[in-house]
Short mmCIF file of C-alpha atoms and ligand atoms in Angstrom, two decimals:
data_model
loop_
_atom_site.label_atom_id
_atom_site.label_comp_id
_atom_site.label_asym_id
_atom_site.label_seq_id
_atom_site.Cartn_x
_atom_site.Cartn_y
_atom_site.Cartn_z
CA MET A 1 90.45 181.04 52.33
CA GLY A 2 92.00 181.72 55.65
CA ARG A 3 94.30 184.50 56.64
CA VAL A 4 95.62 186.89 54.10
CA GLY A 5 98.85 187.46 55.90
CA THR A 6 100.12 190.36 53.90
CA TRP A 7 97.01 192.42 54.62
CA GLU A 8 97.43 192.40 58.36
CA ALA A 9 100.32 194.77 58.07
CA TRP A 10 98.80 196.67 55.19
CA GLN A 11 98.42 200.41 55.49
CA PRO A 12 97.49 203.11 53.02
CA ASP A 13 100.09 205.45 51.68
CA PRO A 14 99.93 208.48 53.99
CA ARG A 15 101.10 210.72 51.15
CA ASN A 16 98.29 209.65 48.85
CA PRO A 17 94.87 210.44 50.36
CA LYS A 18 93.29 209.69 46.97
CA GLN A 19 94.10 206.03 47.42
CA GLU A 20 90.91 204.11 48.05
CA VAL A 21 90.76 201.70 50.93
CA ALA A 22 87.92 199.30 51.61
CA MET A 23 86.68 196.54 53.83
CA LEU A 24 85.54 193.30 52.31
CA VAL A 25 83.32 190.94 54.24
CA ASP A 26 83.37 187.36 53.06
CA VAL A 27 80.04 186.28 54.53
CA SER A 28 80.78 182.63 53.76
CA GLU A 29 83.39 182.74 56.49
CA CYS A 30 81.39 184.71 59.07
CA ILE A 31 80.30 182.64 62.07
CA GLY A 32 78.08 185.36 63.56
CA CYS A 33 80.12 185.67 66.77
CA LYS A 34 79.62 189.46 66.99
CA ALA A 35 83.15 190.14 68.16
CA CYS A 36 83.19 192.96 65.59
CA GLU A 37 80.14 194.56 67.22
CA VAL A 38 81.89 194.54 70.58
CA ALA A 39 85.19 195.80 69.21
CA CYS A 40 83.35 198.65 67.46
CA LYS A 41 81.55 199.69 70.65
CA HIS A 42 84.78 199.41 72.60
CA TRP A 43 87.04 201.39 70.31
CA ASN A 44 84.48 204.11 69.63
CA GLN A 45 83.39 204.29 73.28
CA ASN A 46 79.74 203.80 72.41
CA GLU A 47 77.69 202.63 75.37
CA ALA A 48 76.10 199.19 75.28
CA ARG A 49 72.45 199.24 74.37
CA ILE A 50 70.81 196.10 75.51
CA GLU A 51 67.67 195.01 73.73
CA GLY A 52 65.26 192.31 74.79
CA PHE A 53 65.44 188.83 73.30
CA THR A 54 63.10 188.58 70.35
CA GLY A 55 63.78 185.02 69.32
CA SER A 56 66.36 185.99 66.73
CA TYR A 57 70.06 185.37 66.74
CA GLN A 58 70.51 189.06 65.88
CA SER A 59 71.67 191.21 68.80
CA HIS A 60 69.90 194.47 67.92
CA SER A 61 66.93 195.07 65.69
CA ASN A 62 68.77 197.81 63.86
CA LEU A 63 71.76 200.11 63.82
CA ASP A 64 71.37 203.28 65.86
CA ALA A 65 73.33 206.43 66.69
CA LYS A 66 75.56 204.47 69.06
CA THR A 67 75.55 201.09 67.33
CA TRP A 68 77.61 201.33 64.21
CA THR A 69 77.99 197.76 63.09
CA LEU A 70 75.55 194.91 63.37
CA ILE A 71 75.54 191.30 62.25
CA LYS A 72 72.24 190.92 60.46
CA PHE A 73 70.85 187.44 60.69
CA THR A 74 68.61 185.79 58.12
CA GLU A 75 67.27 182.25 58.31
CA TYR A 76 67.04 181.29 54.71
CA GLU A 77 65.53 178.29 53.04
CA ASP A 78 67.16 177.42 49.77
CA PRO A 79 64.25 177.28 47.30
CA GLU A 80 65.76 174.37 45.38
CA SER A 81 67.27 172.04 47.95
CA GLY A 82 65.05 173.08 50.84
CA ASP A 83 68.17 173.42 52.99
CA ILE A 84 68.02 175.90 55.85
CA ARG A 85 70.93 178.33 55.92
CA TRP A 86 71.94 180.86 58.52
CA LEU A 87 73.10 183.96 56.75
CA PHE A 88 75.16 186.66 58.42
CA GLN A 89 75.79 190.06 56.96
CA LYS A 90 77.94 192.57 58.78
CA HIS A 91 75.90 195.72 58.28
CA ASN A 92 77.29 199.22 58.62
CA CYS A 93 77.96 202.37 56.59
CA MET A 94 79.14 201.45 53.08
CA HIS A 95 81.13 204.66 52.55
CA CYS A 96 79.49 205.23 49.17
CA THR A 97 81.26 207.10 46.41
CA GLU A 98 77.92 208.77 45.68
CA ALA A 99 76.37 209.03 49.12
CA GLY A 100 72.76 209.91 49.92
CA CYS A 101 73.77 211.17 53.34
CA VAL A 102 76.37 213.62 52.04
CA THR A 103 73.89 214.91 49.47
CA ALA A 104 71.23 215.48 52.11
CA CYS A 105 73.29 216.94 54.96
CA PRO A 106 72.41 220.64 55.22
CA THR A 107 75.41 221.52 57.39
CA ASN A 108 78.10 219.66 55.45
CA ALA A 109 78.83 217.70 58.61
CA LEU A 110 79.03 214.71 56.27
CA GLN A 111 81.75 214.86 53.67
CA TYR A 112 83.78 212.76 51.30
CA GLY A 113 87.07 212.34 53.10
CA ASP A 114 90.45 210.83 52.32
CA TYR A 115 90.84 207.21 51.23
CA GLY A 116 87.18 207.05 50.11
CA VAL A 117 85.87 207.30 53.67
CA VAL A 118 82.64 209.24 54.25
CA THR A 119 83.37 211.34 57.32
CA LEU A 120 80.95 212.73 59.88
CA ASP A 121 81.91 215.83 61.85
CA GLN A 122 79.68 215.51 64.88
CA ASP A 123 80.48 219.04 66.00
CA ALA A 124 78.83 220.46 62.90
CA CYS A 125 75.87 218.08 63.05
CA ILE A 126 72.53 219.54 64.15
CA GLY A 127 70.72 216.23 64.42
CA CYS A 128 68.18 216.96 61.69
CA ALA A 129 68.29 213.33 60.51
CA TYR A 130 68.08 214.23 56.83
CA CYS A 131 71.00 211.84 56.35
CA GLU A 132 69.20 209.01 58.11
CA GLN A 133 66.29 209.36 55.74
CA ALA A 134 68.45 209.73 52.64
CA CYS A 135 70.80 206.78 53.15
CA PRO A 136 69.90 203.89 50.82
CA PHE A 137 71.31 201.39 53.35
CA ASP A 138 69.73 202.65 56.58
CA ALA A 139 73.26 202.88 57.92
CA ILE A 140 73.29 206.26 59.68
CA HIS A 141 70.98 207.19 62.52
CA VAL A 142 69.92 209.96 64.84
CA ASP A 143 68.26 208.72 68.00
CA ARG A 144 64.67 209.79 68.57
CA THR A 145 65.44 210.68 72.16
CA ALA A 146 68.51 212.32 73.63
CA TRP A 147 68.16 211.10 77.24
CA ASP A 148 71.75 210.05 77.61
CA GLN A 149 73.27 212.52 75.19
CA LYS A 150 73.86 216.24 75.54
CA ALA A 151 72.61 216.73 72.02
CA GLN A 152 71.13 214.58 69.33
CA LYS A 153 73.82 213.79 66.81
CA ALA A 154 74.04 211.43 63.90
CA GLY A 155 76.22 208.36 64.33
CA LYS A 156 77.67 205.83 61.92
CA CYS A 157 80.69 203.73 61.11
CA THR A 158 83.78 205.88 60.54
CA LEU A 159 85.73 203.07 58.89
CA CYS A 160 87.91 203.71 61.96
CA TYR A 161 89.36 206.71 60.22
CA ASP A 162 91.24 207.57 63.41
CA ARG A 163 92.92 204.16 63.27
CA ILE A 164 93.55 203.74 59.57
CA SER A 165 95.04 207.20 59.17
CA ASN A 166 97.56 206.09 61.78
CA GLY A 167 98.44 202.88 60.00
CA LEU A 168 96.21 200.60 62.10
CA GLN A 169 93.47 198.27 60.94
CA PRO A 170 89.83 199.04 61.72
CA ALA A 171 88.88 197.64 65.14
CA CYS A 172 86.39 195.11 63.72
CA VAL A 173 88.93 193.80 61.23
CA LYS A 174 91.55 193.41 63.90
CA THR A 175 89.28 191.44 66.18
CA CYS A 176 87.53 189.12 63.69
CA PRO A 177 88.53 185.56 64.66
CA THR A 178 87.89 184.06 61.22
CA ASP A 179 89.40 186.98 59.31
CA CYS A 180 86.30 187.21 57.20
CA ILE A 181 86.53 191.00 57.35
CA LYS A 182 89.42 192.08 55.20
CA TYR A 183 90.83 195.54 54.94
CA GLY A 184 93.13 196.90 52.30
CA ASP A 185 93.48 198.59 48.96
CA ARG A 186 90.07 198.63 47.33
CA GLN A 187 91.20 197.41 43.93
CA ALA A 188 93.18 194.54 45.44
CA LEU A 189 90.16 193.51 47.50
CA ILE A 190 87.94 193.55 44.42
CA GLU A 191 90.34 191.21 42.65
CA TRP A 192 90.49 188.95 45.69
CA GLY A 193 86.69 189.01 45.92
CA ARG A 194 86.24 188.01 42.28
CA LYS A 195 88.47 185.01 42.77
CA ARG A 196 86.67 184.07 45.94
CA VAL A 197 83.32 184.20 44.14
CA GLU A 198 84.62 181.78 41.50
CA GLU A 199 85.88 179.51 44.20
CA LEU A 200 82.53 179.50 45.99
CA LYS A 201 80.71 178.81 42.74
CA ALA A 202 82.95 175.85 42.13
CA ARG A 203 82.04 174.59 45.58
CA GLY A 204 78.32 174.70 44.78
CA PHE A 205 77.28 178.22 45.83
CA LYS A 206 76.05 179.06 42.38
CA ASN A 207 74.53 182.39 43.46
CA ALA A 208 77.80 183.67 44.89
CA ASN A 209 78.45 187.29 43.96
CA LEU A 210 80.56 190.32 44.76
CA TYR A 211 78.51 193.25 46.07
CA GLY A 212 79.67 196.87 46.16
CA GLU A 213 81.97 197.08 43.19
CA HIS A 214 79.71 199.32 41.12
CA GLU A 215 76.82 200.25 43.45
CA LEU A 216 76.58 204.03 43.96
CA GLY A 217 79.79 204.66 42.11
CA GLY A 218 81.54 202.01 44.18
CA LEU A 219 81.16 201.19 47.86
CA HIS A 220 84.07 201.09 50.27
CA GLU A 221 82.45 198.17 52.02
CA LEU A 222 82.45 195.13 49.74
CA TYR A 223 80.77 191.78 50.24
CA VAL A 224 81.32 188.32 48.95
CA LEU A 225 77.78 186.97 49.25
CA THR A 226 76.64 183.39 48.82
CA GLU A 227 73.06 184.35 47.95
CA PRO A 228 71.61 187.21 45.87
CA PRO A 229 71.85 190.60 47.67
CA GLU A 230 68.09 190.95 48.22
CA VAL A 231 68.13 187.81 50.37
CA TYR A 232 70.23 189.76 52.87
CA GLY A 233 68.02 192.83 52.59
CA LEU A 234 70.65 194.67 50.57
CA PRO A 235 69.23 196.97 47.88
CA VAL A 236 69.74 195.81 44.31
CA ASN A 237 70.94 198.73 42.24
CA PRO A 238 70.68 201.39 45.00
CA ARG A 239 70.32 205.04 44.02
CA VAL A 240 70.41 208.42 45.68
CA ASP A 241 66.76 209.47 45.63
CA TRP A 242 65.92 212.03 42.89
CA LYS A 243 64.07 214.06 45.52
CA VAL A 244 67.21 214.48 47.57
CA LYS A 245 69.19 215.37 44.47
CA ALA A 246 66.53 217.83 43.27
CA TRP A 247 66.57 219.46 46.71
CA LYS A 248 70.30 219.95 46.65
CA TYR A 249 71.11 220.55 43.02
CA ALA A 250 67.99 222.31 41.69
CA VAL A 251 65.84 223.87 44.41
CA GLN A 252 68.69 225.35 46.42
CA PRO A 253 70.73 226.97 43.63
CA ILE A 254 67.65 228.17 41.72
CA GLY A 255 66.09 229.41 44.94
CA LYS A 256 69.21 231.33 45.90
CA ALA A 257 69.33 232.89 42.43
CA VAL A 258 65.70 233.99 42.69
CA MET A 259 66.39 235.49 46.11
CA GLY A 260 69.36 237.34 44.70
CA ALA A 261 67.31 238.61 41.76
CA ALA A 262 64.58 239.84 44.12
CA LEU A 263 67.14 241.72 46.22
CA PHE A 264 68.72 243.21 43.12
CA GLY A 265 65.33 244.31 41.78
CA MET A 266 64.49 245.96 45.07
CA ALA A 267 67.79 247.82 45.16
CA ILE A 268 67.14 249.21 41.68
CA ASN A 269 63.60 250.08 42.62
CA TRP A 270 64.77 251.89 45.73
CA LEU A 271 67.23 254.03 43.82
CA ALA A 272 64.58 255.02 41.29
CA ALA A 273 61.68 255.39 43.69
CA ARG A 274 63.63 257.48 46.17
CA ARG A 275 64.05 260.16 43.54
CA ALA A 276 60.61 259.78 42.01
CA PHE A 277 58.76 260.07 45.30
CA ALA A 278 60.86 262.84 46.80
CA SER A 279 58.43 265.29 45.21
CA ALA A 280 55.45 263.00 44.82
CA GLY A 281 55.70 262.10 48.51
CA ALA A 282 55.32 265.72 49.45
CA ARG A 283 52.35 265.91 47.14
CA ALA A 284 50.82 262.81 48.71
CA GLY A 285 51.31 264.35 52.12
CA GLN A 286 49.17 267.30 51.15
CA GLY A 287 46.11 265.24 50.81
CA ASP A 288 43.86 264.00 48.16
CA SER A 289 45.72 264.94 45.01
CA GLY A 290 47.16 261.55 44.06
CA HIS A 291 45.68 259.31 41.45
CA GLU A 292 42.38 259.93 39.90
CA GLY A 293 39.99 257.06 40.07
CA GLU A 294 38.77 255.55 36.88
CA MET B 515 45.96 273.16 56.03
CA ALA B 516 43.31 270.75 57.23
CA ARG B 517 44.22 268.13 59.84
CA GLU B 518 45.12 264.86 58.18
CA ALA B 519 42.40 262.21 58.49
CA TRP B 520 43.18 258.56 59.20
CA ILE B 521 41.08 255.52 58.39
CA ARG B 522 41.05 252.25 60.29
CA LYS B 523 42.29 249.25 58.33
CA PHE B 524 42.97 246.55 60.93
CA THR B 525 41.68 245.72 64.39
CA GLY B 526 43.93 245.08 67.37
CA ARG B 527 43.40 241.35 67.08
CA GLN B 528 44.36 241.34 63.43
CA ILE B 529 47.50 243.27 64.28
CA PHE B 530 48.36 240.76 67.00
CA VAL B 531 47.87 237.81 64.64
CA HIS B 532 49.88 239.56 61.94
CA TRP B 533 52.89 240.03 64.20
CA LEU B 534 52.68 236.61 65.77
CA PHE B 535 52.77 235.19 62.25
CA GLY B 536 55.36 237.64 60.96
CA ILE B 537 57.82 237.28 63.82
CA SER B 538 57.50 233.49 63.87
CA TRP B 539 58.07 233.50 60.12
CA LEU B 540 61.18 235.63 60.41
CA VAL B 541 62.67 233.53 63.18
CA LEU B 542 61.95 230.38 61.20
CA ALA B 543 63.40 231.79 58.01
CA LEU B 544 66.57 232.97 59.72
CA THR B 545 67.19 229.79 61.70
CA GLY B 546 66.48 227.75 58.58
CA ALA B 547 68.45 229.89 56.15
CA LEU B 548 71.65 229.91 58.19
CA PHE B 549 72.40 226.49 56.87
CA LEU B 550 72.24 227.63 53.28
CA TRP B 551 75.50 229.43 53.88
CA ARG B 552 77.27 226.38 55.20
CA PRO B 553 80.96 225.95 54.57
CA ASP B 554 81.89 224.49 51.24
CA PRO B 555 84.38 221.75 52.08
CA HIS B 556 86.06 222.06 48.71
CA GLY B 557 85.96 225.82 48.34
CA THR B 558 87.56 228.77 50.00
CA VAL B 559 84.32 230.29 51.28
CA THR B 560 83.94 229.28 54.89
CA GLY B 561 80.28 230.30 55.24
CA LEU B 562 78.69 230.44 58.63
CA GLY B 563 79.76 226.94 59.60
CA VAL B 564 82.24 228.02 62.23
CA TYR B 565 79.50 229.75 64.19
CA LEU B 566 77.24 226.75 64.15
CA GLN B 567 79.47 224.24 65.88
CA GLY B 568 78.67 222.04 68.83
CA SER B 569 75.30 222.70 70.40
CA VAL B 570 74.65 225.98 68.54
CA GLY B 571 73.06 224.27 65.57
CA GLN B 572 70.99 222.13 67.93
CA THR B 573 69.84 225.17 69.88
CA LEU B 574 68.81 226.89 66.67
CA ARG B 575 66.88 223.79 65.72
CA THR B 576 64.98 224.05 69.00
CA VAL B 577 64.30 227.75 68.40
CA HIS B 578 63.06 226.80 64.93
CA ARG B 579 60.56 224.42 66.49
CA VAL B 580 59.31 226.89 69.09
CA ALA B 581 58.73 229.48 66.37
CA ALA B 582 57.03 226.80 64.29
CA VAL B 583 54.35 226.53 66.96
CA GLY B 584 53.72 230.27 66.66
CA LEU B 585 53.45 229.98 62.90
CA MET B 586 51.03 227.09 63.13
CA LEU B 587 48.86 228.81 65.72
CA ALA B 588 48.60 232.29 64.19
CA PRO B 589 46.06 231.51 61.44
CA LEU B 590 44.03 229.35 63.81
CA LEU B 591 43.99 232.18 66.35
CA TYR B 592 42.77 234.48 63.61
CA ILE B 593 39.78 232.21 62.99
CA VAL B 594 39.00 232.00 66.69
CA LEU B 595 39.60 235.63 67.65
CA GLU B 596 38.15 237.33 64.63
CA PRO B 597 36.08 234.94 62.53
CA ARG B 598 34.38 237.76 60.65
CA GLY B 599 37.65 239.30 59.60
CA PHE B 600 38.98 235.92 58.59
CA PHE B 601 36.08 234.99 56.37
CA ARG B 602 35.86 238.48 54.90
CA ASP B 603 39.54 238.16 53.96
CA LEU B 604 38.93 234.78 52.39
CA LYS B 605 36.09 236.19 50.36
CA GLU B 606 38.29 239.03 49.17
CA LEU B 607 41.00 236.60 48.24
CA VAL B 608 38.84 234.44 46.05
CA THR B 609 37.40 237.46 44.24
CA ILE B 610 40.07 238.43 41.80
CA THR B 611 39.02 241.47 39.83
CA ARG B 612 40.16 242.96 36.57
CA ASN B 613 41.74 245.79 38.52
CA ASP B 614 43.73 243.31 40.59
CA LEU B 615 45.29 242.01 37.40
CA ARG B 616 45.87 245.49 36.00
CA PHE B 617 47.63 246.31 39.24
CA PHE B 618 50.49 244.08 38.18
CA VAL B 619 51.00 246.10 35.01
CA THR B 620 50.61 249.62 36.30
CA GLY B 621 51.77 249.00 39.88
CA PRO B 622 55.44 248.25 39.21
CA VAL B 623 55.69 251.29 36.93
CA PHE B 624 54.08 253.57 39.47
CA TYR B 625 56.11 252.27 42.41
CA THR B 626 59.36 252.68 40.49
CA THR B 627 58.85 255.94 38.62
CA GLY B 628 55.98 257.60 40.46
CA LYS B 629 54.28 257.92 37.08
CA GLY B 630 50.84 256.66 36.20
CA HIS B 631 48.57 255.29 38.84
CA VAL B 632 47.18 252.06 40.20
CA PRO B 633 43.57 251.23 39.32
CA PRO B 634 41.09 251.46 42.22
CA GLN B 635 41.75 248.58 44.59
CA GLY B 636 39.80 246.92 47.37
CA ARG B 637 40.91 246.44 50.99
CA TYR B 638 43.65 244.27 49.57
CA ASN B 639 45.26 245.27 46.31
CA GLY B 640 46.51 242.81 43.70
CA GLY B 641 49.91 242.68 45.35
CA HIS B 642 48.43 242.03 48.78
CA LYS B 643 46.36 239.23 47.35
CA LEU B 644 49.36 237.61 45.71
CA ASN B 645 51.26 237.89 48.98
CA TYR B 646 48.35 236.48 50.93
CA TRP B 647 47.99 233.51 48.55
CA ILE B 648 51.67 232.72 48.65
CA VAL B 649 51.61 232.94 52.43
CA ILE B 650 48.66 230.55 52.59
CA LEU B 651 50.12 228.00 50.18
CA THR B 652 53.58 228.03 51.67
CA TRP B 653 52.06 227.89 55.18
CA ILE B 654 50.37 224.64 54.20
CA GLY B 655 53.62 223.41 52.64
CA PHE B 656 55.68 224.34 55.69
CA VAL B 657 53.26 223.01 58.27
CA VAL B 658 52.58 219.67 56.59
CA SER B 659 56.20 218.94 55.69
CA GLY B 660 57.57 220.35 58.94
CA THR B 661 55.20 218.30 61.10
CA VAL B 662 56.14 215.12 59.28
CA MET B 663 59.87 215.81 59.63
CA TRP B 664 59.55 216.85 63.26
CA LEU B 665 57.18 214.24 64.63
CA LEU B 666 56.68 211.46 62.13
CA ARG B 667 60.23 210.43 61.28
CA GLY B 668 60.29 206.67 61.23
CA ALA B 669 56.50 206.47 61.18
CA VAL B 670 56.35 207.50 57.53
CA SER B 671 58.36 205.90 54.74
CA VAL B 672 61.71 207.37 53.74
CA GLN B 673 60.13 208.24 50.40
CA THR B 674 57.56 210.42 52.15
CA PHE B 675 60.19 212.03 54.34
CA ARG B 676 62.33 212.89 51.33
CA LEU B 677 59.33 214.41 49.57
CA MET B 678 58.68 216.55 52.67
CA LEU B 679 62.26 217.71 52.60
CA LEU B 680 61.73 218.89 49.05
CA ILE B 681 58.40 220.57 49.85
CA HIS B 682 59.85 222.38 52.87
CA SER B 683 62.65 223.77 50.77
CA LEU B 684 60.36 224.71 47.87
CA SER B 685 58.05 226.56 50.25
CA PHE B 686 61.05 228.44 51.56
CA PHE B 687 62.28 229.58 48.19
CA VAL B 688 58.80 230.56 47.03
CA GLY B 689 58.02 232.29 50.30
CA VAL B 690 61.24 234.20 50.85
CA PRO B 691 61.29 236.42 47.73
CA MET B 692 57.67 237.35 48.44
CA ALA B 693 58.49 238.10 52.07
CA LEU B 694 61.48 240.21 51.05
CA ILE B 695 59.28 242.26 48.72
CA HIS B 696 56.65 242.56 51.44
CA LEU B 697 59.23 243.80 53.95
CA TYR B 698 60.82 246.12 51.45
CA LEU B 699 57.56 247.77 50.46
CA THR B 700 56.37 248.36 54.01
CA LEU B 701 59.68 249.28 55.65
CA LEU B 702 61.81 250.92 52.99
CA HIS B 703 59.92 251.95 49.90
CA PRO B 704 59.56 255.76 50.03
CA PHE B 705 55.89 255.72 49.13
CA THR B 706 54.29 252.49 50.25
CA ARG B 707 55.98 252.44 53.62
CA GLN B 708 53.16 254.72 54.72
CA ALA B 709 51.12 251.52 54.91
CA LEU B 710 53.17 250.28 57.87
CA SER B 711 50.98 252.19 60.34
CA ALA B 712 48.11 249.85 59.43
CA VAL B 713 49.78 246.98 61.28
CA ILE B 714 50.95 249.15 64.18
CA SER B 715 48.09 251.45 65.09
CA GLY B 716 45.54 249.93 62.74
CA TYR B 717 45.08 253.24 60.90
CA VAL B 718 46.43 254.56 57.59
CA LYS B 719 46.30 258.06 56.20
CA LEU B 720 43.05 258.59 54.37
CA SER B 721 44.89 260.28 51.51
CA TYR B 722 47.16 257.26 51.15
CA ALA B 723 44.25 254.83 51.36
CA ARG B 724 42.43 256.80 48.69
CA MET B 725 45.32 256.26 46.33
CA GLU B 726 46.05 252.64 47.11
CA HIS B 727 42.63 251.30 47.99
CA ARG B 728 40.21 253.72 46.41
CA GLN B 729 37.45 251.20 45.90
CA TRP B 730 37.57 250.11 49.53
CA VAL B 731 37.60 253.67 50.89
CA GLU B 732 34.66 254.69 48.73
CA GLU B 733 32.66 251.65 49.82
CA GLU B 734 33.37 252.21 53.51
CA LEU B 735 32.48 255.88 53.25
CA ALA B 736 29.31 255.17 51.26
CA ARG B 737 28.20 252.50 53.73
CA GLY B 738 29.10 254.72 56.65
CA THR B 739 31.27 251.98 58.14
CA ALA B 740 34.54 253.87 57.81
CA GLU B 741 36.24 254.42 61.16
CA LEU B 742 37.96 257.76 60.87
CA ARG B 743 40.02 259.79 63.24
CA GLU B 744 41.82 263.06 63.01
CA ALA B 745 45.14 262.48 64.68
CA PRO B 746 48.12 260.49 63.66
CA PRO B 747 48.38 257.19 65.50
CA GLY B 748 50.31 257.49 68.71
CA ALA B 749 48.98 260.98 69.45
CA GLY B 750 46.14 259.51 71.48
CA ALA B 751 42.46 260.05 70.85
CA ALA B 752 41.76 263.29 69.01
S1 SF4 C 2264 75.92 203.86 53.50
FE1 SF4 C 2264 74.54 205.51 54.04
S2 SF4 C 2264 75.59 206.56 55.70
FE2 SF4 C 2264 77.16 205.33 54.65
S3 SF4 C 2264 78.04 206.71 53.07
FE3 SF4 C 2264 76.39 205.55 52.07
S4 SF4 C 2264 74.61 206.93 52.28
FE4 SF4 C 2264 76.12 207.62 53.78
S1 SF4 C 2265 71.74 214.74 61.32
FE1 SF4 C 2265 73.76 215.73 61.28
S2 SF4 C 2265 74.96 214.57 59.80
FE2 SF4 C 2265 72.81 214.02 59.48
S3 SF4 C 2265 72.08 215.42 57.86
FE3 SF4 C 2265 71.59 216.40 59.81
S4 SF4 C 2265 73.36 217.71 60.25
FE4 SF4 C 2265 74.03 216.25 58.66
#
């Protein structure tokens, strides 16, 4: 569908942080050139991490603490026509409205920020990796080793918050040669995506679909996919794990209340016992005159 | 007035194991609990977040792991250093008597009002047994879940990891109220704090032991196995 000229100059309203921005990746237009990966590394000053060639067109096996966006590559055989297709999915943090990582983070280093962006304050991060294990998309990571880092910290896509809050486009969007990554007002992108899906269907991609509109309360990374999401390894109907929710919303508040009750009980006991044993203590000190056995 | 007699409750090795466990536990609880008072991004309470910036949180995480080794080792050391004590404790723990249960009715009344009395108790009273059991169960919870989160991230499924997260937290909130009561009774409570000497010198006042552990004292005296001495701990051999 080519360039969407008006979006290149688009910027969110700086007076309205509630406005939701999003990126939309039209995978049908992605050529797998990985310019976005490079632009992301460059802008965010993440060192290159070179992995050995494994026979795949994919550059890295997975995202890591210093690799925040990755073109996932799937060689897919259409079950009906037998055609082989190369599928590319730009994988990174989806900036969920209901995020597993934010729920799990014990230090609140992860938060829901302006414009629908999920922000990570690396200063507050302790590297516990609870977020890594709670994310339904495997999109945030803490490295196992900290050889080249002073401290282990989580890392993920920031949606270039530092750029977009200054009226710029995210680095990957700016660099994409086919303009398949679009950035703009979330609602406008959803409408564009719906139309694009219809268009692809008319052209024979009958499985075309828009991903991210409703998942986890709405993602801020949307996809126009030509195949069903599971073909790309995207979760169908993702959820924040009940265990993570129970940890945060049941165990912690109930536990704190029980702790408080115990402290309160002890304070009462102390006040009463101090008086009661002022005389009894003296008695006890005199020897064997305490309780009688039964 | 006759000199006060003292009876031996714990050996030096038991005292060592107790403090290795206790201090590790406290360090772990404090370094873990700090994060419960994190800043609320949408509230006015700032919590402790400001003190945990940069590498502080990371350093505390390392301290947490060092203390975790102490916690894991303490019970194993107990088995190695003092197998008889360990198995005798286990035997006591699985024998729950009527008086242990009655302790939970009369004990709270007595410890609050000084009225009534606790039924004759063994070396460990009902409260000690409850504490011991909670310590054992939460130790298993902490060690299993902590080891998985520390060393097996990525090797186990995310489902398993998330379950461990829940277990670690549950162990904490079950263990902490018990630990607070334990600390309160032995450090602050006007009557039961007399028991503290048992984990310092190994001895408690005979008069106190008679009240709190009558059954045990009588048995030791009858069997002639009671180790008595006539000076308060710290005053050297009588
Ligand atoms: S995709 Fe993962 S890391 Fe990104 S906001 Fe959602 S849960 Fe968090
Ligand atoms: S690794 Fe950092 S961001 Fe992730 S949950 Fe732990 S403290 Fe939060």
